[in-house]
PDB file of C-alpha atoms and ligand atoms in Angstrom:
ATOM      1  CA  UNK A   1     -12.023 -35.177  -0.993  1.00 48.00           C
ATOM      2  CA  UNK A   2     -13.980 -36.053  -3.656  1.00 55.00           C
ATOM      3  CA  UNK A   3     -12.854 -34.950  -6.680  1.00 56.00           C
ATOM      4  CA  UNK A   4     -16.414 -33.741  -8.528  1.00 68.00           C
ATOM      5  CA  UNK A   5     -17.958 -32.628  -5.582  1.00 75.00           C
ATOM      6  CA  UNK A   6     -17.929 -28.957  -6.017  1.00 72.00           C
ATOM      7  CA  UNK A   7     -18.527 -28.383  -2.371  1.00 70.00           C
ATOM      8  CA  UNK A   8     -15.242 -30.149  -1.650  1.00 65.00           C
ATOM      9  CA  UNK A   9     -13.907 -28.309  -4.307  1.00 65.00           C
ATOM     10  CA  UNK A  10     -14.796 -24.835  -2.715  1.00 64.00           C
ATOM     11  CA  UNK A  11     -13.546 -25.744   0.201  1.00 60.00           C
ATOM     12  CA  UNK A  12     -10.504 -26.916  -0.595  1.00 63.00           C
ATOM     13  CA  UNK A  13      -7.194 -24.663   0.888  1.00 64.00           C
ATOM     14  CA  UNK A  14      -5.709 -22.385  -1.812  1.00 66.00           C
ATOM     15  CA  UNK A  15      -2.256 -23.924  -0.429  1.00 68.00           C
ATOM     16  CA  UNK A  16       0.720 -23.010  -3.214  1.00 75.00           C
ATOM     17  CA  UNK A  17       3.665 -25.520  -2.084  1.00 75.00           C
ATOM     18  CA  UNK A  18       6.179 -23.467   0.104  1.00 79.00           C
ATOM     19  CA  UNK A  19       9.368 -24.883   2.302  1.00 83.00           C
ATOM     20  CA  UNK A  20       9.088 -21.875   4.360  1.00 85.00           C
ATOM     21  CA  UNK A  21       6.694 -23.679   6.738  1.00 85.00           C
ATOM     22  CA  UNK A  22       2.733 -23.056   7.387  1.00 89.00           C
ATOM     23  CA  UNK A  23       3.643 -20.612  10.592  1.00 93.00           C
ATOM     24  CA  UNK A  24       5.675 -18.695   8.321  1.00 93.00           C
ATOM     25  CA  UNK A  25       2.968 -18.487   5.287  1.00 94.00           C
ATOM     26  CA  UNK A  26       0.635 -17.268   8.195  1.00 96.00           C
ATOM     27  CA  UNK A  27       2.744 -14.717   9.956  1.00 97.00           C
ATOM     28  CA  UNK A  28       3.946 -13.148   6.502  1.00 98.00           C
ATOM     29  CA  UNK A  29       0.566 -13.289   4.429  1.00 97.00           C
ATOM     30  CA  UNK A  30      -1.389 -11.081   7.764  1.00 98.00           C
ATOM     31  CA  UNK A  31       1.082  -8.699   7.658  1.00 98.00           C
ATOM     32  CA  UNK A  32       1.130  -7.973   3.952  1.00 98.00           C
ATOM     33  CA  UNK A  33      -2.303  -8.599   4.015  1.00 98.00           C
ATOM     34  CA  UNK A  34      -2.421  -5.140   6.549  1.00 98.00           C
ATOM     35  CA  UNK A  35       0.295  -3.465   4.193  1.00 98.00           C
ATOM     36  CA  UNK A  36      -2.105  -4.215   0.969  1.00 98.00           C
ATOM     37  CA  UNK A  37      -5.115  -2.769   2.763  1.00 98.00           C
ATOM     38  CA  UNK A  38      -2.968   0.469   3.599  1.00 98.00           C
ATOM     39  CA  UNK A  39      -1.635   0.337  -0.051  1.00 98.00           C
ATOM     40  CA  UNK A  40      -5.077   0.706  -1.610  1.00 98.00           C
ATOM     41  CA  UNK A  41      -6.386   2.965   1.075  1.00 98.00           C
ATOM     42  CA  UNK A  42      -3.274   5.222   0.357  1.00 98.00           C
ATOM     43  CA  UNK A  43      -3.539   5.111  -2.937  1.00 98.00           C
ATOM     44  CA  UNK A  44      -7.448   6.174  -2.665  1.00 98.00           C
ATOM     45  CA  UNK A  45      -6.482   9.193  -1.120  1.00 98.00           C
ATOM     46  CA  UNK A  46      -3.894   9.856  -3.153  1.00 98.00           C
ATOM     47  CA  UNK A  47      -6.505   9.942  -6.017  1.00 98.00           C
ATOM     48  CA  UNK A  48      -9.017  12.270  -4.420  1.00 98.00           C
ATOM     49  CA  UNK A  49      -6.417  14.629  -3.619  1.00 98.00           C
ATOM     50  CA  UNK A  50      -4.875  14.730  -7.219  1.00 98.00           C
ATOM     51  CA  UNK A  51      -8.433  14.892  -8.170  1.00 98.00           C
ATOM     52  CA  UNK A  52      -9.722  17.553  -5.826  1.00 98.00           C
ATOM     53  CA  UNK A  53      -6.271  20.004  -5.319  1.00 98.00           C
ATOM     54  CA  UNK A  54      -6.534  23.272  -6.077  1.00 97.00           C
ATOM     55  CA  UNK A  55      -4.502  26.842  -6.087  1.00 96.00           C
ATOM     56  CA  UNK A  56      -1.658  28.149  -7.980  1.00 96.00           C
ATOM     57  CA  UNK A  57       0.361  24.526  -7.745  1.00 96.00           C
ATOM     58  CA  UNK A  58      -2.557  23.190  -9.144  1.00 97.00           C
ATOM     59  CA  UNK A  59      -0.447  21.464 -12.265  1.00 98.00           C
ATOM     60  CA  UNK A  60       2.342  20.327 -10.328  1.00 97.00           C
ATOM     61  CA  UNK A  61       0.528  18.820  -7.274  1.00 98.00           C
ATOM     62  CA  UNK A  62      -2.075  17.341  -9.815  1.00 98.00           C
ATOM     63  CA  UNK A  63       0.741  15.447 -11.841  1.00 98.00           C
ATOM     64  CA  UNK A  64       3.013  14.623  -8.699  1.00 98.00           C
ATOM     65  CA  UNK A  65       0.103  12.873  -6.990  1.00 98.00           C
ATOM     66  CA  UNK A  66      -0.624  11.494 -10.382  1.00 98.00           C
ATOM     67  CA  UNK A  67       2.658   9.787 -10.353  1.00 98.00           C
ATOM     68  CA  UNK A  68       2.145   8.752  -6.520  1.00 98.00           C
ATOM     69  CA  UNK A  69      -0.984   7.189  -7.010  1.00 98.00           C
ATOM     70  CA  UNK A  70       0.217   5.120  -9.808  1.00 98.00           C
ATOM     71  CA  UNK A  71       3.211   4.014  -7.846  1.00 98.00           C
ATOM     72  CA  UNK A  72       1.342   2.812  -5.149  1.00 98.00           C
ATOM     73  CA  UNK A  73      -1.015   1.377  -7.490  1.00 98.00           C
ATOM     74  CA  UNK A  74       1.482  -0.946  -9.331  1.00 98.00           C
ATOM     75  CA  UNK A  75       2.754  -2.425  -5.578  1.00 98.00           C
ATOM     76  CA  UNK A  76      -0.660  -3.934  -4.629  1.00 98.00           C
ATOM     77  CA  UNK A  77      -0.790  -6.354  -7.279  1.00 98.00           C
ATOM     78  CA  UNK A  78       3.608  -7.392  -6.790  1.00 98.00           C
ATOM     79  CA  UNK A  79       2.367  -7.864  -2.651  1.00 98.00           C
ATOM     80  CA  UNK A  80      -0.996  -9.742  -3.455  1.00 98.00           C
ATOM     81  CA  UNK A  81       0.413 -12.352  -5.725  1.00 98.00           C
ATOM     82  CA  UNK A  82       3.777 -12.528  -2.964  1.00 97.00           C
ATOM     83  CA  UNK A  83       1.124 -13.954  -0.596  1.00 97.00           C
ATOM     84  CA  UNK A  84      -0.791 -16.068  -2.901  1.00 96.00           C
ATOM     85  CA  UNK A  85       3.200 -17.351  -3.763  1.00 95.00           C
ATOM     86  CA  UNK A  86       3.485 -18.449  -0.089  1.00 95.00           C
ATOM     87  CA  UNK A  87      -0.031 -20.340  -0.033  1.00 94.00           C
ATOM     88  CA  UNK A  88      -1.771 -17.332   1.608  1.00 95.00           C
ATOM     89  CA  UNK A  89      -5.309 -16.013   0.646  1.00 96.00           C
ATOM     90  CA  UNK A  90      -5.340 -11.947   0.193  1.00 98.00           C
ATOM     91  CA  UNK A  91      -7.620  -9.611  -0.154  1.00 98.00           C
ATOM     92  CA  UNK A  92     -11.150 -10.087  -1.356  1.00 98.00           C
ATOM     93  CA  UNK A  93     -12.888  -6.582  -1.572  1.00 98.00           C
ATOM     94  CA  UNK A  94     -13.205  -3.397  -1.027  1.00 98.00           C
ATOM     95  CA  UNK A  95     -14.782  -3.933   2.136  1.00 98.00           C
ATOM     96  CA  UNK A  96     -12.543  -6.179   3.211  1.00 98.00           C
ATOM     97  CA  UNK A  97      -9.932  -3.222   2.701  1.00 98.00           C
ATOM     98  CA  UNK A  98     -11.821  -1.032   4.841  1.00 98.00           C
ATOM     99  CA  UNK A  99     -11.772  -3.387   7.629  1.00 98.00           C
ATOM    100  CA  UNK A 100      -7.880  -4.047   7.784  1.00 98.00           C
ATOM    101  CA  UNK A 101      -7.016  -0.130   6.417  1.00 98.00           C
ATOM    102  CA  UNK A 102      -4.621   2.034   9.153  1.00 97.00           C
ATOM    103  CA  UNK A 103      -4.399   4.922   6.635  1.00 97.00           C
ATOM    104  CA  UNK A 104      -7.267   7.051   7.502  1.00 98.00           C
ATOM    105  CA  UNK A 105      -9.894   8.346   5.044  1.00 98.00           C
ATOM    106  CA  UNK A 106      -9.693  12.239   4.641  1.00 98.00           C
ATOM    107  CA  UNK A 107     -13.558  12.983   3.292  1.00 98.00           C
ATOM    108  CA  UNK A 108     -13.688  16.421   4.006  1.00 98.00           C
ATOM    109  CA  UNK A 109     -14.976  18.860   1.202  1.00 97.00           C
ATOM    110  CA  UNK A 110     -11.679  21.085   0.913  1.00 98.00           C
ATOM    111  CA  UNK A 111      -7.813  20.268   2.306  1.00 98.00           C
ATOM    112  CA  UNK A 112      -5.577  23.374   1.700  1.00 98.00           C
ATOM    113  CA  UNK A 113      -2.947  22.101  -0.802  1.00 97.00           C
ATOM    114  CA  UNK A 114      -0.130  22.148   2.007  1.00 97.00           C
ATOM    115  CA  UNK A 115      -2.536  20.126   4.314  1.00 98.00           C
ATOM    116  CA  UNK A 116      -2.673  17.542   1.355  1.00 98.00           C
ATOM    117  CA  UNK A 117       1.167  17.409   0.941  1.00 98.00           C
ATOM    118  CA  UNK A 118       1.643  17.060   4.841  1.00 98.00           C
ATOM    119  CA  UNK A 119      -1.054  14.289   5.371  1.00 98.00           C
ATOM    120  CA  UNK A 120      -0.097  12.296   2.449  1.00 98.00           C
ATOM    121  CA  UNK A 121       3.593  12.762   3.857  1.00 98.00           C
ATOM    122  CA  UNK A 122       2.959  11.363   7.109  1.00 98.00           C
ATOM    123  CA  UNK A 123       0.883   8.524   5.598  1.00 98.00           C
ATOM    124  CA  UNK A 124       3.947   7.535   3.822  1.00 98.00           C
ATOM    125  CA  UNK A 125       6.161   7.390   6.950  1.00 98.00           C
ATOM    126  CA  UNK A 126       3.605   5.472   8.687  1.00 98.00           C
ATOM    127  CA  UNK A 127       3.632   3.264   5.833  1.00 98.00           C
ATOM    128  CA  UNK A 128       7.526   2.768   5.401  1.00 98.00           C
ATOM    129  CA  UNK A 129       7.371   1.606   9.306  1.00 97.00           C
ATOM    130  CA  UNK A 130       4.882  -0.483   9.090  1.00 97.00           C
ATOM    131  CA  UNK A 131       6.294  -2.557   5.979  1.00 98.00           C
ATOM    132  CA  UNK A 132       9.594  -2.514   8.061  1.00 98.00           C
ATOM    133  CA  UNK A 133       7.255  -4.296  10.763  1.00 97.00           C
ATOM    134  CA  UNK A 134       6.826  -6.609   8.008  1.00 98.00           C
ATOM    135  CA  UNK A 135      10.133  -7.118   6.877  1.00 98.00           C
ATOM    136  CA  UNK A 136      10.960  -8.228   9.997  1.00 98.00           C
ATOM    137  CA  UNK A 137       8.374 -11.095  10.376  1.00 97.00           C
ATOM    138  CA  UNK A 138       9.913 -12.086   7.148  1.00 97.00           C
ATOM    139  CA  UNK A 139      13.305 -12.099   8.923  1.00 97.00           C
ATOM    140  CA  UNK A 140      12.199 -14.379  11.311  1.00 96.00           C
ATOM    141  CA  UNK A 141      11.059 -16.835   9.044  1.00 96.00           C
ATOM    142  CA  UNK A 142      14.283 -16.499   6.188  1.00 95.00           C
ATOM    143  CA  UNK A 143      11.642 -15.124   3.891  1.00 96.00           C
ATOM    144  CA  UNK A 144      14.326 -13.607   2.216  1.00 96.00           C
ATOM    145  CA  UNK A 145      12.259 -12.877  -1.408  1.00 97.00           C
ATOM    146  CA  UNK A 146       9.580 -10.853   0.560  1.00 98.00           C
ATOM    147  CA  UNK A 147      12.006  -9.169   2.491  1.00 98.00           C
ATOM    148  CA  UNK A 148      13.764  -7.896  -0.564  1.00 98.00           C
ATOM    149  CA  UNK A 149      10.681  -6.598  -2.918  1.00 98.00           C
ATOM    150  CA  UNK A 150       9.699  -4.956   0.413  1.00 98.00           C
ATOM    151  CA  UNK A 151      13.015  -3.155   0.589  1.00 98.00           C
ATOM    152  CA  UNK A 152      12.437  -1.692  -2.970  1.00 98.00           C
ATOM    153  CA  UNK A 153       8.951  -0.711  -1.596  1.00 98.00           C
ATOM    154  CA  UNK A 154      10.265   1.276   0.945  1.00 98.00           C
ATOM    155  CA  UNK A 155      12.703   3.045  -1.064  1.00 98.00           C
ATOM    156  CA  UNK A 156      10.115   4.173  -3.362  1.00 98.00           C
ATOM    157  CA  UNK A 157       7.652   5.296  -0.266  1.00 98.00           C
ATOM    158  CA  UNK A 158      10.595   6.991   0.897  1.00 98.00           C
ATOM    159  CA  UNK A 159      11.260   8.830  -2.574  1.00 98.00           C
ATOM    160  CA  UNK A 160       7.526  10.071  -2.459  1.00 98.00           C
ATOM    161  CA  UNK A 161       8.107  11.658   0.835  1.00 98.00           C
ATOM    162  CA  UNK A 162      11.393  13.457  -0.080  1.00 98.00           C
ATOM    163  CA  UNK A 163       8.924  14.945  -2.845  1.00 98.00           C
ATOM    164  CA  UNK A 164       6.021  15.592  -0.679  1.00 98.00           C
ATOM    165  CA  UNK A 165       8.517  17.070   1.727  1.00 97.00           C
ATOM    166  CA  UNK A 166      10.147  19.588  -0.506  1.00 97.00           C
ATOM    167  CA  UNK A 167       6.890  20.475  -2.400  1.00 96.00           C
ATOM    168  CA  UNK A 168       5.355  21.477   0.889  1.00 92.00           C
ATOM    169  CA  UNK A 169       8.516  22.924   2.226  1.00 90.00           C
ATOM    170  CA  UNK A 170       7.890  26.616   3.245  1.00 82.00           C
ATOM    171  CA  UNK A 171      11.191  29.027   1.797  1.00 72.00           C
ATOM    172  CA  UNK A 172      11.361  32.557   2.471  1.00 61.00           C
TER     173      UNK A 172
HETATM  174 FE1  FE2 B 201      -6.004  11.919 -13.325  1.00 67.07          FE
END
């Protein structure tokens, strides 16, 4: 490659040095690639349904999905730069997100409050599997950094839905 030729330049692979082997940069980059997408999509909803709750909960739904969203919020940027770390390329846009997302948008005009617990619940759950999908491609490889920030993850998805469960729980 030429050195001033910025075309060569553009082109040339974001590669960070890693003895873990190009397979396993691949393997482990896609799938937190997929867990970033949900990440953001998760924490979108998250957003509108602090932003849009309503009813006589109102203050402690509004500040517990408050607390969500940020949580979520401050893992995107820990699993972006853990794929950059292995040599990977991550997530470009918004767009991109939508493409790759598995948590589904909720658009509608007005959730019940218990609806907004119990989605946001199971979107959690799905989540904790799926980045135990991932921590097993990092098994496979010895990625044993990845596999451990992803085990912190998990506790903390699995701390929101112990909340989201007993906030929603019905007691007579
Ligand atoms: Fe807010």
């Amino acid at each position: 490659m030429k050195k001033n030729d910025p075309k060569a330049r553009r082109m040339a692979p974001l590669q960070t040095p890693t003895d873990l082997g190009a397979q396993a940069s691949k393997d482990i980059s896609a799938a937190l690639n997929l867990v970033l997408a949900d990440l953001f999509a998760l924490y979108m909803k998250t957003k509108n349904f602090h932003w849009h709750v309503s009813g006589p909960h109102f203050r402690d739904y509004h500040l517990l999905l408050d607390e969500h969203a940020d949580q979520i919020y401050a893992t995107t940027d820990p699993v972006a730069e853990r794929v950059r770390k292995l040599g990977g390329a991550t997530l470009r846009s918004i767009g991109q997100i939508s493409r790759l997302q598995r948590v589904k948008d909720n658009d509608a005009d007005y959730v019940t409050p218990s609806d907004m617990l119990a989605e946001l619940r199971e979107d959690n759950q799905q989540l904790v599997s799926r980045m135990r999908e991932a921590h097993g491609v990092c098994d496979e490889h010895g990625d044993v950094a990845t596999a451990s920030l992803i085990e912190v993850w998990i506790d903390e998805a699995e701390r929101r839905i112990w909340f989201l469960y007993e906030a929603g729980r019905k007691t007579e």
